């Protein structure tokens, strides 16, 4: 698998993963809590693999590669918080840390995109990464609020607890969908960027072939001219 295919395939996996995780984070009445947790887990797994593929497809070391690597590490951290049987507080801290690491990775990748803002495809990537940073940050803040609520929840009445839980859920859901939208926009930018690079490579190859064809007739004419002179005088 070449680097361009790795980046595109990785971007597809990351986009599908963020949408899947967003559906798992949304409290749909038709979906049970265990099924939504499974969707959240599958979504983060797809994101981890997709970001790792994008980082591997970069080839050379740059900020975008480091950012994708950090995002993949963040997804793995969230997965460990969802899967490993720790205490509830430890699990929540791992999920919070994973979201912050993903936000840091998106911000790092932004630094590479800002180097060339003249390309319209880079604008897509800038907007996409920025939305993902915002989304991950909101999810991390939601986890922090949930952790705080668990510490002081015993001193509150049931109505106050329900109101706090609704606000926490809203923040997490909004953050998840903002991240999903940003990932889809980044996918569009990635596809267009790779297509443009491929077309540029094809143009360069065609120009090189045409230059070779122009050089070859010249060499053939020189050979014919030498043969004519040799036959004329000898």
GROMACS .gro file of C-alpha atoms in nm:
model
  234
    1UNK     CA    1   0.000   0.000   0.000
    2UNK     CA    2   0.156   0.330  -0.109
    3UNK     CA    3   0.162   0.639   0.112
    4UNK     CA    4  -0.120   0.823  -0.068
    5UNK     CA    5  -0.352   0.525  -0.034
    6UNK     CA    6  -0.261   0.490   0.334
    7UNK     CA    7  -0.351   0.853   0.402
    8UNK     CA    8  -0.684   0.835   0.219
    9UNK     CA    9  -0.782   0.500   0.370
   10UNK     CA   10  -0.676   0.623   0.715
   11UNK     CA   11  -0.883   0.939   0.676
   12UNK     CA   12  -1.186   0.728   0.579
   13UNK     CA   13  -1.144   0.506   0.886
   14UNK     CA   14  -1.102   0.808   1.114
   15UNK     CA   15  -1.415   0.975   0.973
   16UNK     CA   16  -1.625   0.659   1.007
   17UNK     CA   17  -1.488   0.611   1.358
   18UNK     CA   18  -1.576   0.961   1.476
   19UNK     CA   19  -1.931   0.934   1.340
   20UNK     CA   20  -1.971   0.590   1.503
   21UNK     CA   21  -1.842   0.724   1.835
   22UNK     CA   22  -2.074   1.025   1.809
   23UNK     CA   23  -2.374   0.796   1.762
   24UNK     CA   24  -2.258   0.596   2.065
   25UNK     CA   25  -2.230   0.914   2.272
   26UNK     CA   26  -2.582   1.030   2.183
   27UNK     CA   27  -2.849   0.904   2.425
   28UNK     CA   28  -3.094   0.768   2.168
   29UNK     CA   29  -3.389   0.599   2.333
   30UNK     CA   30  -3.387   0.319   2.077
   31UNK     CA   31  -3.027   0.227   2.164
   32UNK     CA   32  -2.936   0.061   2.493
   33UNK     CA   33  -2.650   0.193   2.705
   34UNK     CA   34  -2.437  -0.119   2.651
   35UNK     CA   35  -2.484  -0.099   2.272
   36UNK     CA   36  -2.391   0.270   2.273
   37UNK     CA   37  -2.080   0.189   2.475
   38UNK     CA   38  -1.987  -0.073   2.213
   39UNK     CA   39  -2.034   0.185   1.937
   40UNK     CA   40  -1.813   0.429   2.127
   41UNK     CA   41  -1.546   0.160   2.161
   42UNK     CA   42  -1.561   0.057   1.794
   43UNK     CA   43  -1.550   0.422   1.688
   44UNK     CA   44  -1.235   0.490   1.889
   45UNK     CA   45  -1.072   0.174   1.755
   46UNK     CA   46  -1.139   0.284   1.397
   47UNK     CA   47  -1.001   0.629   1.477
   48UNK     CA   48  -0.687   0.483   1.632
   49UNK     CA   49  -0.616   0.267   1.325
   50UNK     CA   50  -0.706   0.548   1.084
   51UNK     CA   51  -0.483   0.807   1.253
   52UNK     CA   52  -0.197   0.556   1.267
   53UNK     CA   53  -0.232   0.488   0.893
   54UNK     CA   54  -0.236   0.859   0.817
   55UNK     CA   55   0.080   0.908   1.024
   56UNK     CA   56   0.252   0.617   0.848
   57UNK     CA   57   0.149   0.752   0.510
   58UNK     CA   58   0.321   1.086   0.579
   59UNK     CA   59   0.662   0.927   0.530
   60UNK     CA   60   0.882   1.216   0.635
   61UNK     CA   61   0.873   1.359   0.987
   62UNK     CA   62   0.656   1.670   1.015
   63UNK     CA   63   0.397   1.827   1.244
   64UNK     CA   64   0.107   1.660   1.069
   65UNK     CA   65   0.261   1.317   1.126
   66UNK     CA   66   0.327   1.394   1.494
   67UNK     CA   67  -0.031   1.521   1.528
   68UNK     CA   68  -0.177   1.204   1.380
   69UNK     CA   69   0.041   0.994   1.609
   70UNK     CA   70  -0.081   1.188   1.913
   71UNK     CA   71  -0.442   1.147   1.805
   72UNK     CA   72  -0.390   0.771   1.771
   73UNK     CA   73  -0.235   0.758   2.119
   74UNK     CA   74  -0.531   0.955   2.252
   75UNK     CA   75  -0.776   0.706   2.100
   76UNK     CA   76  -0.586   0.414   2.253
   77UNK     CA   77  -0.601   0.589   2.591
   78UNK     CA   78  -0.978   0.631   2.559
   79UNK     CA   79  -1.007   0.264   2.459
   80UNK     CA   80  -0.814   0.157   2.769
   81UNK     CA   81  -1.055   0.361   2.981
   82UNK     CA   82  -1.353   0.190   2.818
   83UNK     CA   83  -1.220  -0.167   2.820
   84UNK     CA   84  -0.992  -0.224   3.118
   85UNK     CA   85  -1.171  -0.298   3.442
   86UNK     CA   86  -1.042  -0.010   3.654
   87UNK     CA   87  -1.229   0.189   3.915
   88UNK     CA   88  -1.485   0.430   3.773
   89UNK     CA   89  -1.271   0.733   3.863
   90UNK     CA   90  -0.963   0.584   3.693
   91UNK     CA   91  -1.162   0.496   3.381
   92UNK     CA   92  -1.300   0.848   3.364
   93UNK     CA   93  -0.953   1.000   3.404
   94UNK     CA   94  -0.820   0.784   3.120
   95UNK     CA   95  -1.104   0.894   2.891
   96UNK     CA   96  -1.044   1.259   2.983
   97UNK     CA   97  -0.669   1.225   2.921
   98UNK     CA   98  -0.734   1.053   2.588
   99UNK     CA   99  -0.957   1.336   2.469
  100UNK     CA  100  -0.702   1.599   2.573
  101UNK     CA  101  -0.426   1.408   2.388
  102UNK     CA  102  -0.645   1.395   2.076
  103UNK     CA  103  -0.705   1.771   2.104
  104UNK     CA  104  -0.329   1.825   2.136
  105UNK     CA  105  -0.271   1.608   1.828
  106UNK     CA  106  -0.521   1.808   1.624
  107UNK     CA  107  -0.361   2.135   1.734
  108UNK     CA  108  -0.016   2.000   1.639
  109UNK     CA  109  -0.140   1.899   1.293
  110UNK     CA  110  -0.282   2.249   1.251
  111UNK     CA  111   0.070   2.393   1.273
  112UNK     CA  112   0.166   2.203   0.958
  113UNK     CA  113  -0.149   2.307   0.772
  114UNK     CA  114  -0.092   2.678   0.847
  115UNK     CA  115   0.238   2.671   0.653
  116UNK     CA  116   0.049   2.680   0.322
  117UNK     CA  117  -0.292   2.848   0.339
  118UNK     CA  118  -0.297   2.941  -0.031
  119UNK     CA  119  -0.417   2.593  -0.126
  120UNK     CA  120  -0.794   2.547  -0.093
  121UNK     CA  121  -0.740   2.188   0.018
  122UNK     CA  122  -0.534   2.309   0.314
  123UNK     CA  123  -0.829   2.528   0.416
  124UNK     CA  124  -1.042   2.213   0.438
  125UNK     CA  125  -0.779   2.048   0.658
  126UNK     CA  126  -0.746   2.357   0.877
  127UNK     CA  127  -1.120   2.381   0.937
  128UNK     CA  128  -1.146   2.005   0.992
  129UNK     CA  129  -0.861   1.988   1.243
  130UNK     CA  130  -0.986   2.299   1.423
  131UNK     CA  131  -1.332   2.146   1.466
  132UNK     CA  132  -1.178   1.823   1.593
  133UNK     CA  133  -0.974   2.017   1.849
  134UNK     CA  134  -1.288   2.194   1.969
  135UNK     CA  135  -1.486   1.869   1.978
  136UNK     CA  136  -1.222   1.677   2.174
  137UNK     CA  137  -1.183   1.966   2.416
  138UNK     CA  138  -1.559   1.975   2.482
  139UNK     CA  139  -1.560   1.599   2.543
  140UNK     CA  140  -1.269   1.634   2.784
  141UNK     CA  141  -1.446   1.917   2.969
  142UNK     CA  142  -1.758   1.703   2.987
  143UNK     CA  143  -1.554   1.428   3.150
  144UNK     CA  144  -1.404   1.675   3.397
  145UNK     CA  145  -1.751   1.801   3.491
  146UNK     CA  146  -1.874   1.444   3.530
  147UNK     CA  147  -1.579   1.364   3.756
  148UNK     CA  148  -1.647   1.671   3.968
  149UNK     CA  149  -2.015   1.584   3.988
  150UNK     CA  150  -1.930   1.237   4.117
  151UNK     CA  151  -1.726   1.391   4.400
  152UNK     CA  152  -1.990   1.639   4.515
  153UNK     CA  153  -2.300   1.455   4.398
  154UNK     CA  154  -2.377   1.306   4.736
  155UNK     CA  155  -2.457   1.651   4.877
  156UNK     CA  156  -2.712   1.738   4.608
  157UNK     CA  157  -3.077   1.655   4.571
  158UNK     CA  158  -3.194   1.419   4.297
  159UNK     CA  159  -3.340   1.700   4.082
  160UNK     CA  160  -3.011   1.890   4.089
  161UNK     CA  161  -2.820   1.573   3.999
  162UNK     CA  162  -3.047   1.510   3.700
  163UNK     CA  163  -3.003   1.868   3.577
  164UNK     CA  164  -2.622   1.842   3.604
  165UNK     CA  165  -2.621   1.508   3.421
  166UNK     CA  166  -2.826   1.655   3.136
  167UNK     CA  167  -2.583   1.945   3.093
  168UNK     CA  168  -2.286   1.706   3.101
  169UNK     CA  169  -2.448   1.480   2.841
  170UNK     CA  170  -2.524   1.778   2.619
  171UNK     CA  171  -2.161   1.893   2.630
  172UNK     CA  172  -2.031   1.544   2.546
  173UNK     CA  173  -2.280   1.493   2.262
  174UNK     CA  174  -2.210   1.833   2.107
  175UNK     CA  175  -1.836   1.774   2.130
  176UNK     CA  176  -1.866   1.429   1.971
  177UNK     CA  177  -2.063   1.557   1.672
  178UNK     CA  178  -1.836   1.860   1.624
  179UNK     CA  179  -1.541   1.622   1.611
  180UNK     CA  180  -1.728   1.399   1.364
  181UNK     CA  181  -1.805   1.695   1.133
  182UNK     CA  182  -1.443   1.806   1.151
  183UNK     CA  183  -1.319   1.459   1.064
  184UNK     CA  184  -1.547   1.441   0.758
  185UNK     CA  185  -1.426   1.784   0.640
  186UNK     CA  186  -1.064   1.669   0.687
  187UNK     CA  187  -1.144   1.359   0.481
  188UNK     CA  188  -1.272   1.576   0.194
  189UNK     CA  189  -0.959   1.792   0.210
  190UNK     CA  190  -0.734   1.484   0.222
  191UNK     CA  191  -0.895   1.327  -0.083
  192UNK     CA  192  -0.868   1.649  -0.285
  193UNK     CA  193  -0.509   1.706  -0.172
  194UNK     CA  194  -0.398   1.356  -0.271
  195UNK     CA  195  -0.583   1.382  -0.604
  196UNK     CA  196  -0.406   1.710  -0.679
  197UNK     CA  197  -0.068   1.562  -0.590
  198UNK     CA  198  -0.136   1.263  -0.815
  199UNK     CA  199  -0.236   1.486  -1.107
  200UNK     CA  200   0.078   1.697  -1.059
  201UNK     CA  201   0.292   1.383  -1.065
  202UNK     CA  202   0.121   1.268  -1.386
  203UNK     CA  203   0.182   1.607  -1.548
  204UNK     CA  204   0.550   1.595  -1.452
  205UNK     CA  205   0.585   1.243  -1.593
  206UNK     CA  206   0.414   1.346  -1.917
  207UNK     CA  207   0.640   1.650  -1.953
  208UNK     CA  208   0.948   1.434  -1.897
  209UNK     CA  209   0.829   1.186  -2.160
  210UNK     CA  210   0.770   1.465  -2.411
  211UNK     CA  211   1.118   1.606  -2.344
  212UNK     CA  212   1.269   1.262  -2.406
  213UNK     CA  213   1.079   1.232  -2.733
  214UNK     CA  214   1.209   1.572  -2.844
  215UNK     CA  215   1.566   1.477  -2.761
  216UNK     CA  216   1.555   1.142  -2.942
  217UNK     CA  217   1.465   1.280  -3.289
  218UNK     CA  218   1.749   1.529  -3.259
  219UNK     CA  219   1.995   1.249  -3.191
  220UNK     CA  220   1.854   1.045  -3.481
  221UNK     CA  221   1.889   1.342  -3.720
  222UNK     CA  222   2.250   1.388  -3.613
  223UNK     CA  223   2.317   1.020  -3.684
  224UNK     CA  224   2.160   1.046  -4.028
  225UNK     CA  225   2.359   1.362  -4.104
  226UNK     CA  226   2.683   1.183  -4.017
  227UNK     CA  227   2.591   0.890  -4.242
  228UNK     CA  228   2.517   1.125  -4.531
  229UNK     CA  229   2.855   1.298  -4.494
  230UNK     CA  230   3.044   0.969  -4.471
  231UNK     CA  231   2.873   0.830  -4.783
  232UNK     CA  232   2.936   1.151  -4.973
  233UNK     CA  233   3.310   1.173  -4.913
  234UNK     CA  234   3.399   0.808  -4.878
   0.00000   0.00000   0.00000
